[in-house]
mmCIF file of C-alpha atoms in Angstrom:
data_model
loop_
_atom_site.group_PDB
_atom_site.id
_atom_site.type_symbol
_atom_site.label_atom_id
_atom_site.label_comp_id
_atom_site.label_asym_id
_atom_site.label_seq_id
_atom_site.Cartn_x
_atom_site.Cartn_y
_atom_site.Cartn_z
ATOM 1 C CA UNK V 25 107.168 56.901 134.734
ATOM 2 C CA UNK V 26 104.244 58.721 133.357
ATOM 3 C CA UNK V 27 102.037 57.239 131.338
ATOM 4 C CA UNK V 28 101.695 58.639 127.760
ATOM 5 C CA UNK V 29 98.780 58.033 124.791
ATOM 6 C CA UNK V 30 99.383 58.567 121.176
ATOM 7 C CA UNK V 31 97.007 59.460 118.504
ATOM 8 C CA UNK V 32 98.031 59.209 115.298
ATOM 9 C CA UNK V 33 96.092 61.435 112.430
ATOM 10 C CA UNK V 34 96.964 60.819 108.553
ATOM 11 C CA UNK V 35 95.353 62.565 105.885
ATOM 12 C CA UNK V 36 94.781 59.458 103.550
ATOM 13 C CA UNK V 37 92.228 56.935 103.691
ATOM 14 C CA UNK V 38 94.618 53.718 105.265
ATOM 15 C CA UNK V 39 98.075 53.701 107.124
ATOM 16 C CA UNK V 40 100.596 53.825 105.520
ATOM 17 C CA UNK V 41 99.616 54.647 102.297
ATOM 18 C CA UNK V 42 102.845 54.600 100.443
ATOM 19 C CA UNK V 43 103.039 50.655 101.084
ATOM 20 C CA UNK V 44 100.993 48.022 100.053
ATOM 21 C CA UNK V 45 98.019 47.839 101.942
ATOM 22 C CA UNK V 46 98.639 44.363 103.088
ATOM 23 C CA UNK V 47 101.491 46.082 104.912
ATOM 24 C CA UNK V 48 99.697 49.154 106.601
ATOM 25 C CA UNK V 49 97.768 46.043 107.973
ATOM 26 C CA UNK V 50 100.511 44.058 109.353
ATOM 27 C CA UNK V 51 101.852 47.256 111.065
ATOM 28 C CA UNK V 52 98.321 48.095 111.905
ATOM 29 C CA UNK V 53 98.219 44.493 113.588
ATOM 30 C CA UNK V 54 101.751 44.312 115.546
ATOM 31 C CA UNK V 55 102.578 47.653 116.306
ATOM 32 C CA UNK V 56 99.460 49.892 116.541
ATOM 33 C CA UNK V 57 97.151 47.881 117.893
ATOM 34 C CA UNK V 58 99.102 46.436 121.290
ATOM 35 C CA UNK V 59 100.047 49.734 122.346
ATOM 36 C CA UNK V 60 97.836 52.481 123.698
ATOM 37 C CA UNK V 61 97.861 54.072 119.824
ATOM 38 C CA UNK V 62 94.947 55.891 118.730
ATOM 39 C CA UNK V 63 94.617 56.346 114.510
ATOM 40 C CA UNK V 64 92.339 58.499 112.826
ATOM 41 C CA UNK V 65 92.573 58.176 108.983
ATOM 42 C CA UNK V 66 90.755 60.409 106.683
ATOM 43 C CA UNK V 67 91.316 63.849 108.261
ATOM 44 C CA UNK V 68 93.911 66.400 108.514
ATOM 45 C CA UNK V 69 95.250 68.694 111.687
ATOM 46 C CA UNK V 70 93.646 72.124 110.149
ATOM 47 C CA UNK V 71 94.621 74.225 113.005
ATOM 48 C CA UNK V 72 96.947 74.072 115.726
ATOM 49 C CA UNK V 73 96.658 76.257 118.583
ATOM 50 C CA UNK V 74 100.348 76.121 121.320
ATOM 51 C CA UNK V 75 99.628 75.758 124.894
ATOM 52 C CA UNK V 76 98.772 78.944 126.733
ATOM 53 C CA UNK V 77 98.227 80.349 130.296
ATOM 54 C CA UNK V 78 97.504 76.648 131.420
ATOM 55 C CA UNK V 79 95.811 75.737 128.681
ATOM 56 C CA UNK V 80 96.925 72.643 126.095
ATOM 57 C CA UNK V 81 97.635 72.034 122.757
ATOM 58 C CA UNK V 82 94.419 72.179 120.504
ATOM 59 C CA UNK V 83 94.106 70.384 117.540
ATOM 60 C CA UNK V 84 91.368 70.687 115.096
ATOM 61 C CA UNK V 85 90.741 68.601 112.684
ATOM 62 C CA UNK V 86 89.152 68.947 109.261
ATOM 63 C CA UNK V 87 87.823 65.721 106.980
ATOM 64 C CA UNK V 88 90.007 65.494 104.095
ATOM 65 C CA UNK V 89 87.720 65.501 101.371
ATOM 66 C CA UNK V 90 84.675 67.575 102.850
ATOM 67 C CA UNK V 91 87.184 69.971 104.556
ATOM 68 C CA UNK V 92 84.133 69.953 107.174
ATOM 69 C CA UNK V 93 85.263 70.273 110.721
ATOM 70 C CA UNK V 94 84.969 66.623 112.765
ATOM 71 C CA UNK V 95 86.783 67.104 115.999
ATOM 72 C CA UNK V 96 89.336 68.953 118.200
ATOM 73 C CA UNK V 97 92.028 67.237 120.101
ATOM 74 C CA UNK V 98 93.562 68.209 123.450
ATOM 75 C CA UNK V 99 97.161 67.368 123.927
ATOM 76 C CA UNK V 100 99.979 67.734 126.089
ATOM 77 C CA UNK V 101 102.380 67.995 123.106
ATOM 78 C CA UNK V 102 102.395 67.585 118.882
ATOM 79 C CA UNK V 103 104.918 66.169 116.739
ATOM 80 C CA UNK V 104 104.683 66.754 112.984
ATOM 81 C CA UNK V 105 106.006 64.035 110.448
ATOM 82 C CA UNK V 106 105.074 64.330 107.002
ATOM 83 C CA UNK V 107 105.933 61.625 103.872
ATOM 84 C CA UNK V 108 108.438 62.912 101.996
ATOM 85 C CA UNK V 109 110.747 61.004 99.284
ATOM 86 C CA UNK V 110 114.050 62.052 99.624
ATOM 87 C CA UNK V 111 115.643 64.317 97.068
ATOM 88 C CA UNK V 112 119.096 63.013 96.622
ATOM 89 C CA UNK V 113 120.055 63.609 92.987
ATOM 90 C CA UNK V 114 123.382 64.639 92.635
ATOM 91 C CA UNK V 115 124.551 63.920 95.799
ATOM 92 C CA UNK V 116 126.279 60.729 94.421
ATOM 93 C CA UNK V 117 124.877 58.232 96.682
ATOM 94 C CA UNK V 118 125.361 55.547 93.624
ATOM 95 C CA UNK V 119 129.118 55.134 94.734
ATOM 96 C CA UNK V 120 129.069 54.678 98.091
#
């Protein structure tokens, strides 16, 4: 099986920043930090640039409050995930 790394960016200062802190620590703790997981917190993915003639994935990234450029990322591949609260209003979820 190939061996894979992970790097994790989020725009916010700590993981998880929806939870309690306390929590983004604990996950931080058993789940990050055993695993070959890289995190960068603080920044966002500014630019994206697909693989090409051989070439991989770039990722640049940007600090999110400076917006100055801090570094760019080689990758094999990129999945995108962003935090959204679902919008389920009217879909009457209450009576199930």
């Amino acid at each position: 099986m190939k061996e894979s790394w992970v790097t994790f960016i989020e725009a916010l200062d700590q993981l998880m920043p929806g939870f309690d802190p306390e929590i983004g620590k604990l996950a931080q703790r058993v789940l990050i930090n055993p695993r070959k997981i890289d995190y960068q917190t603080g920044v966002f993915a500014s630019k994206i640039t697909p693989a090409k003639d051989g070439k991989p994935v770039t990722i640049e990234l940007i600090d999110a409050k400076t917006k100055e450029p801090k570094e760019t990322l080689e990758v094999d591949a990129v999945i995108i995930a962003t935090g959204r609260a679902p919008f389920t209003q009217g879909l009457g979820l209450e009576n199930v």
